[in-house]
């Protein structure tokens, strides 16, 4: 029988508390509510546990060697850790507003301390993308911004997505998780489509998460090549990349 425990860990005032539950060998992050904000399998702390979080790595199909990867919204640090460990030539930056989340990731989710390649910054994601110093500096931008109620992305305006676009290098790619009330889907997708050269999303996975991949410059897509890259990603990183290609192909054929 799976055992389930719940413990409040960090509760700095003025921010949602960061709490954990554990069930079946998996540690889950919460922000004081039942909503799951991230997860880590205790026996595989450096792997990405949740399927939709794995899908946030779809950019690997189009860029195998980014120089700078930025994560907006730390969650349980799964993406940040994975990119730091598996992309050793890249700088990795994570932006998180809630200090309780940063603290619990360091204490309970194996987040490495900052060093010459890793920077976890306590700040507002909107401030980051609007900062002129960050323009044209990011090869891959991963956006997963939710509050404790998880009704929809915290930042979802055309102005925010324009800031994301401006941060990207010429061939930059953004992946984003769009989750919550159904009205949020169209709102976010329409805002992205206004700004990015190409916006594609794959059929939703568990719990209505839809992962979008948006390109600053529309790529040439050869599905034969993408399936070859997917096989290499599966072999090297143990990520289900073939399903990503199949999902992208199904979306494009359905348009």
Short mmCIF file of C-alpha atoms in Angstrom, two decimals:
data_model
loop_
_atom_site.label_atom_id
_atom_site.label_comp_id
_atom_site.label_asym_id
_atom_site.label_seq_id
_atom_site.Cartn_x
_atom_site.Cartn_y
_atom_site.Cartn_z
CA UNK A 1 0.00 0.00 0.00
CA UNK A 2 1.25 3.47 -0.87
CA UNK A 3 1.85 5.72 2.10
CA UNK A 4 0.98 9.40 1.86
CA UNK A 5 2.45 12.11 4.04
CA UNK A 6 1.94 15.85 4.07
CA UNK A 7 4.27 18.40 5.61
CA UNK A 8 4.36 22.19 5.53
CA UNK A 9 7.97 23.18 4.98
CA UNK A 10 8.47 26.85 4.11
CA UNK A 11 6.07 29.68 4.90
CA UNK A 12 7.73 33.04 4.50
CA UNK A 13 5.05 35.75 4.97
CA UNK A 14 3.37 37.44 2.00
CA UNK A 15 3.84 34.42 -0.28
CA UNK A 16 1.94 31.14 -0.64
CA UNK A 17 3.51 28.46 1.57
CA UNK A 18 5.48 25.71 -0.13
CA UNK A 19 4.38 22.26 1.04
CA UNK A 20 5.06 18.68 0.02
CA UNK A 21 3.21 15.39 -0.04
CA UNK A 22 4.74 11.99 -0.73
CA UNK A 23 2.91 9.06 -2.25
CA UNK A 24 4.20 5.88 -3.88
CA UNK A 25 7.80 7.04 -3.86
CA UNK A 26 7.00 10.39 -5.47
CA UNK A 27 7.38 13.77 -3.75
CA UNK A 28 4.90 16.42 -4.85
CA UNK A 29 5.14 20.18 -4.49
CA UNK A 30 2.11 22.27 -3.51
CA UNK A 31 1.58 25.94 -2.74
CA UNK A 32 -0.66 25.41 0.25
CA UNK A 33 -3.42 23.83 -1.88
CA UNK A 34 -4.07 20.34 -3.32
CA UNK A 35 -2.90 21.44 -6.78
CA UNK A 36 0.34 19.72 -7.81
CA UNK A 37 2.99 22.26 -8.82
CA UNK A 38 5.72 19.70 -9.51
CA UNK A 39 6.94 16.21 -8.69
CA UNK A 40 10.10 14.18 -8.18
CA UNK A 41 10.51 10.41 -8.00
CA UNK A 42 12.71 9.83 -4.97
CA UNK A 43 14.58 6.98 -6.66
CA UNK A 44 15.26 9.14 -9.75
CA UNK A 45 15.65 12.69 -8.46
CA UNK A 46 17.28 14.00 -11.64
CA UNK A 47 14.63 12.65 -14.02
CA UNK A 48 11.51 14.51 -15.13
CA UNK A 49 8.54 12.71 -13.60
CA UNK A 50 5.46 14.42 -15.04
CA UNK A 51 4.57 13.84 -18.70
CA UNK A 52 3.66 17.42 -19.49
CA UNK A 53 6.93 18.64 -17.96
CA UNK A 54 8.80 16.18 -20.20
CA UNK A 55 6.93 17.71 -23.15
CA UNK A 56 8.32 21.13 -22.23
CA UNK A 57 11.60 19.74 -23.58
CA UNK A 58 10.16 19.46 -27.13
CA UNK A 59 12.56 22.17 -28.20
CA UNK A 60 15.27 19.49 -28.27
CA UNK A 61 13.82 18.37 -31.59
CA UNK A 62 14.91 21.69 -33.09
CA UNK A 63 17.94 22.79 -31.06
CA UNK A 64 20.30 20.19 -29.62
CA UNK A 65 22.91 22.64 -28.28
CA UNK A 66 21.43 25.83 -26.84
CA UNK A 67 23.74 28.33 -25.16
CA UNK A 68 21.20 29.84 -22.75
CA UNK A 69 18.06 28.18 -21.37
CA UNK A 70 15.63 30.16 -19.22
CA UNK A 71 12.82 28.76 -17.07
CA UNK A 72 10.00 31.09 -15.99
CA UNK A 73 8.43 29.50 -12.92
CA UNK A 74 10.65 27.11 -11.01
CA UNK A 75 8.04 24.55 -9.95
CA UNK A 76 9.82 21.60 -8.35
CA UNK A 77 12.97 22.49 -10.35
CA UNK A 78 12.62 19.42 -12.58
CA UNK A 79 13.31 21.30 -15.81
CA UNK A 80 16.02 23.46 -14.29
CA UNK A 81 17.90 20.48 -12.89
CA UNK A 82 17.49 18.43 -16.05
CA UNK A 83 18.73 21.20 -18.32
CA UNK A 84 21.65 21.96 -16.00
CA UNK A 85 22.75 18.34 -15.86
CA UNK A 86 21.98 17.24 -19.43
CA UNK A 87 22.99 20.39 -21.34
CA UNK A 88 26.48 20.94 -19.90
CA UNK A 89 27.41 23.58 -22.49
CA UNK A 90 24.42 25.79 -21.65
CA UNK A 91 23.84 28.47 -19.06
CA UNK A 92 20.58 27.83 -17.21
CA UNK A 93 18.54 30.61 -15.59
CA UNK A 94 15.38 30.09 -13.54
CA UNK A 95 13.05 32.92 -12.52
CA UNK A 96 10.81 32.43 -9.48
CA UNK A 97 8.88 35.05 -7.52
CA UNK A 98 8.08 32.96 -4.43
CA UNK A 99 11.07 32.55 -2.08
CA UNK A 100 9.33 29.60 -0.42
CA UNK A 101 9.50 27.69 -3.71
CA UNK A 102 13.21 28.39 -4.13
CA UNK A 103 13.88 27.32 -0.55
CA UNK A 104 11.93 24.07 -0.77
CA UNK A 105 13.52 23.15 -4.10
CA UNK A 106 16.96 23.57 -2.55
CA UNK A 107 16.04 21.62 0.57
CA UNK A 108 13.72 18.90 -0.73
CA UNK A 109 14.00 18.65 -4.51
CA UNK A 110 17.75 18.53 -5.07
CA UNK A 111 18.18 21.94 -6.69
CA UNK A 112 21.87 22.69 -7.06
CA UNK A 113 23.30 25.96 -5.69
CA UNK A 114 23.99 28.77 -8.13
CA UNK A 115 27.32 28.63 -9.94
CA UNK A 116 28.88 29.89 -13.16
CA UNK A 117 26.26 28.06 -15.25
CA UNK A 118 23.20 28.11 -13.00
CA UNK A 119 21.32 31.20 -11.79
CA UNK A 120 18.08 30.90 -9.84
CA UNK A 121 16.74 34.43 -9.43
CA UNK A 122 13.98 35.57 -7.07
CA UNK A 123 12.09 38.01 -9.26
CA UNK A 124 8.94 38.58 -11.31
CA UNK A 125 9.01 36.81 -14.67
CA UNK A 126 7.44 39.81 -16.36
CA UNK A 127 10.27 42.02 -15.12
CA UNK A 128 12.78 39.57 -16.58
CA UNK A 129 11.30 39.49 -20.08
CA UNK A 130 10.79 43.27 -20.12
CA UNK A 131 14.40 44.00 -19.13
CA UNK A 132 16.29 45.43 -22.09
CA UNK A 133 19.42 43.62 -20.88
CA UNK A 134 17.77 40.28 -21.65
CA UNK A 135 16.75 41.05 -25.25
CA UNK A 136 18.00 38.58 -27.86
CA UNK A 137 19.83 36.57 -25.20
CA UNK A 138 17.79 33.38 -24.72
CA UNK A 139 17.89 30.35 -27.03
CA UNK A 140 15.18 28.39 -25.21
CA UNK A 141 12.47 29.85 -22.98
CA UNK A 142 10.33 27.46 -20.90
CA UNK A 143 7.22 29.10 -19.42
CA UNK A 144 5.22 27.42 -16.63
CA UNK A 145 3.72 30.18 -14.49
CA UNK A 146 0.96 29.27 -12.06
CA UNK A 147 -0.21 30.49 -8.67
CA UNK A 148 -1.57 28.34 -5.87
CA UNK A 149 -5.06 28.10 -7.46
CA UNK A 150 -3.77 27.04 -10.92
CA UNK A 151 -6.73 28.55 -12.77
CA UNK A 152 -4.52 29.67 -15.63
CA UNK A 153 -1.14 31.21 -16.41
CA UNK A 154 -0.34 34.13 -14.12
CA UNK A 155 1.09 36.08 -17.06
CA UNK A 156 -0.84 35.74 -20.30
CA UNK A 157 -1.12 39.10 -22.02
CA UNK A 158 0.11 39.92 -25.53
CA UNK A 159 2.56 42.32 -23.88
CA UNK A 160 4.06 39.49 -21.82
CA UNK A 161 4.40 37.20 -24.84
CA UNK A 162 5.95 40.05 -26.80
CA UNK A 163 8.53 40.30 -24.03
CA UNK A 164 9.16 36.55 -24.32
CA UNK A 165 9.59 36.92 -28.08
CA UNK A 166 12.00 39.83 -27.66
CA UNK A 167 14.17 37.84 -25.23
CA UNK A 168 14.75 35.09 -27.75
CA UNK A 169 17.68 34.90 -30.12
CA UNK A 170 17.01 34.85 -33.87
CA UNK A 171 16.18 31.13 -33.93
CA UNK A 172 14.85 31.05 -30.36
CA UNK A 173 12.09 28.72 -29.19
CA UNK A 174 9.53 29.03 -26.40
CA UNK A 175 7.65 26.13 -24.83
CA UNK A 176 4.73 26.96 -22.55
CA UNK A 177 2.28 25.03 -20.43
CA UNK A 178 -1.30 26.25 -20.87
CA UNK A 179 -3.48 24.81 -18.14
CA UNK A 180 -6.60 25.86 -16.28
CA UNK A 181 -10.06 27.07 -17.28
CA UNK A 182 -10.82 26.35 -20.93
CA UNK A 183 -11.18 30.05 -21.70
CA UNK A 184 -7.46 30.38 -20.97
CA UNK A 185 -6.49 28.13 -23.85
CA UNK A 186 -7.79 30.36 -26.63
CA UNK A 187 -6.66 33.52 -24.86
CA UNK A 188 -3.07 32.35 -24.57
CA UNK A 189 -2.84 30.68 -27.96
CA UNK A 190 -4.27 33.74 -29.72
CA UNK A 191 -1.84 36.03 -27.88
CA UNK A 192 1.12 33.84 -28.90
CA UNK A 193 -0.08 33.56 -32.50
CA UNK A 194 -0.19 37.33 -32.80
CA UNK A 195 3.51 37.57 -32.00
CA UNK A 196 5.41 34.39 -32.89
CA UNK A 197 6.13 33.28 -36.44
CA UNK A 198 4.79 29.79 -35.77
CA UNK A 199 2.81 28.35 -32.85
CA UNK A 200 2.05 24.64 -32.54
CA UNK A 201 0.56 22.63 -29.71
CA UNK A 202 0.14 18.94 -29.11
CA UNK A 203 -2.95 17.09 -27.89
CA UNK A 204 -3.42 17.51 -24.17
CA UNK A 205 -1.95 15.04 -21.75
CA UNK A 206 -3.14 14.32 -18.21
CA UNK A 207 -5.10 16.93 -16.25
CA UNK A 208 -5.76 19.12 -19.32
CA UNK A 209 -2.20 20.38 -19.67
CA UNK A 210 -1.48 21.59 -23.21
CA UNK A 211 2.13 22.27 -24.13
CA UNK A 212 2.74 24.86 -26.83
CA UNK A 213 5.93 25.31 -28.83
CA UNK A 214 6.38 28.75 -30.36
CA UNK A 215 9.10 29.74 -32.82
CA UNK A 216 10.55 33.20 -33.27
CA UNK A 217 11.31 32.13 -36.85
CA UNK A 218 9.25 29.38 -38.42
CA UNK A 219 11.38 26.23 -38.93
CA UNK A 220 11.50 23.91 -41.90
CA UNK A 221 9.87 20.74 -40.62
CA UNK A 222 10.80 17.32 -42.01
CA UNK A 223 9.06 14.67 -39.96
CA UNK A 224 11.50 11.98 -41.06
CA UNK A 225 14.35 14.04 -39.63
CA UNK A 226 12.35 14.78 -36.47
CA UNK A 227 11.71 11.07 -35.88
CA UNK A 228 15.45 10.41 -36.22
CA UNK A 229 16.18 13.14 -33.69
CA UNK A 230 13.46 11.74 -31.42
CA UNK A 231 15.16 8.34 -31.41
CA UNK A 232 18.45 9.97 -30.43
CA UNK A 233 16.74 11.95 -27.64
CA UNK A 234 15.14 8.76 -26.33
CA UNK A 235 18.50 6.95 -26.38
CA UNK A 236 20.48 9.78 -24.78
CA UNK A 237 17.98 11.34 -22.37
CA UNK A 238 15.22 8.72 -21.98
CA UNK A 239 12.52 11.19 -22.97
CA UNK A 240 9.48 10.02 -25.02
CA UNK A 241 10.31 12.28 -27.95
CA UNK A 242 8.68 10.06 -30.59
CA UNK A 243 5.29 10.86 -29.08
CA UNK A 244 6.08 14.57 -29.36
CA UNK A 245 6.74 14.24 -33.09
CA UNK A 246 3.58 12.19 -33.54
CA UNK A 247 1.60 14.85 -31.66
CA UNK A 248 3.08 17.68 -33.71
CA UNK A 249 2.35 15.78 -36.93
CA UNK A 250 -1.25 15.09 -35.87
CA UNK A 251 -1.76 18.78 -35.06
CA UNK A 252 -0.33 19.97 -38.37
CA UNK A 253 -2.30 17.48 -40.45
CA UNK A 254 -5.46 18.50 -38.62
CA UNK A 255 -5.07 22.17 -39.48
#
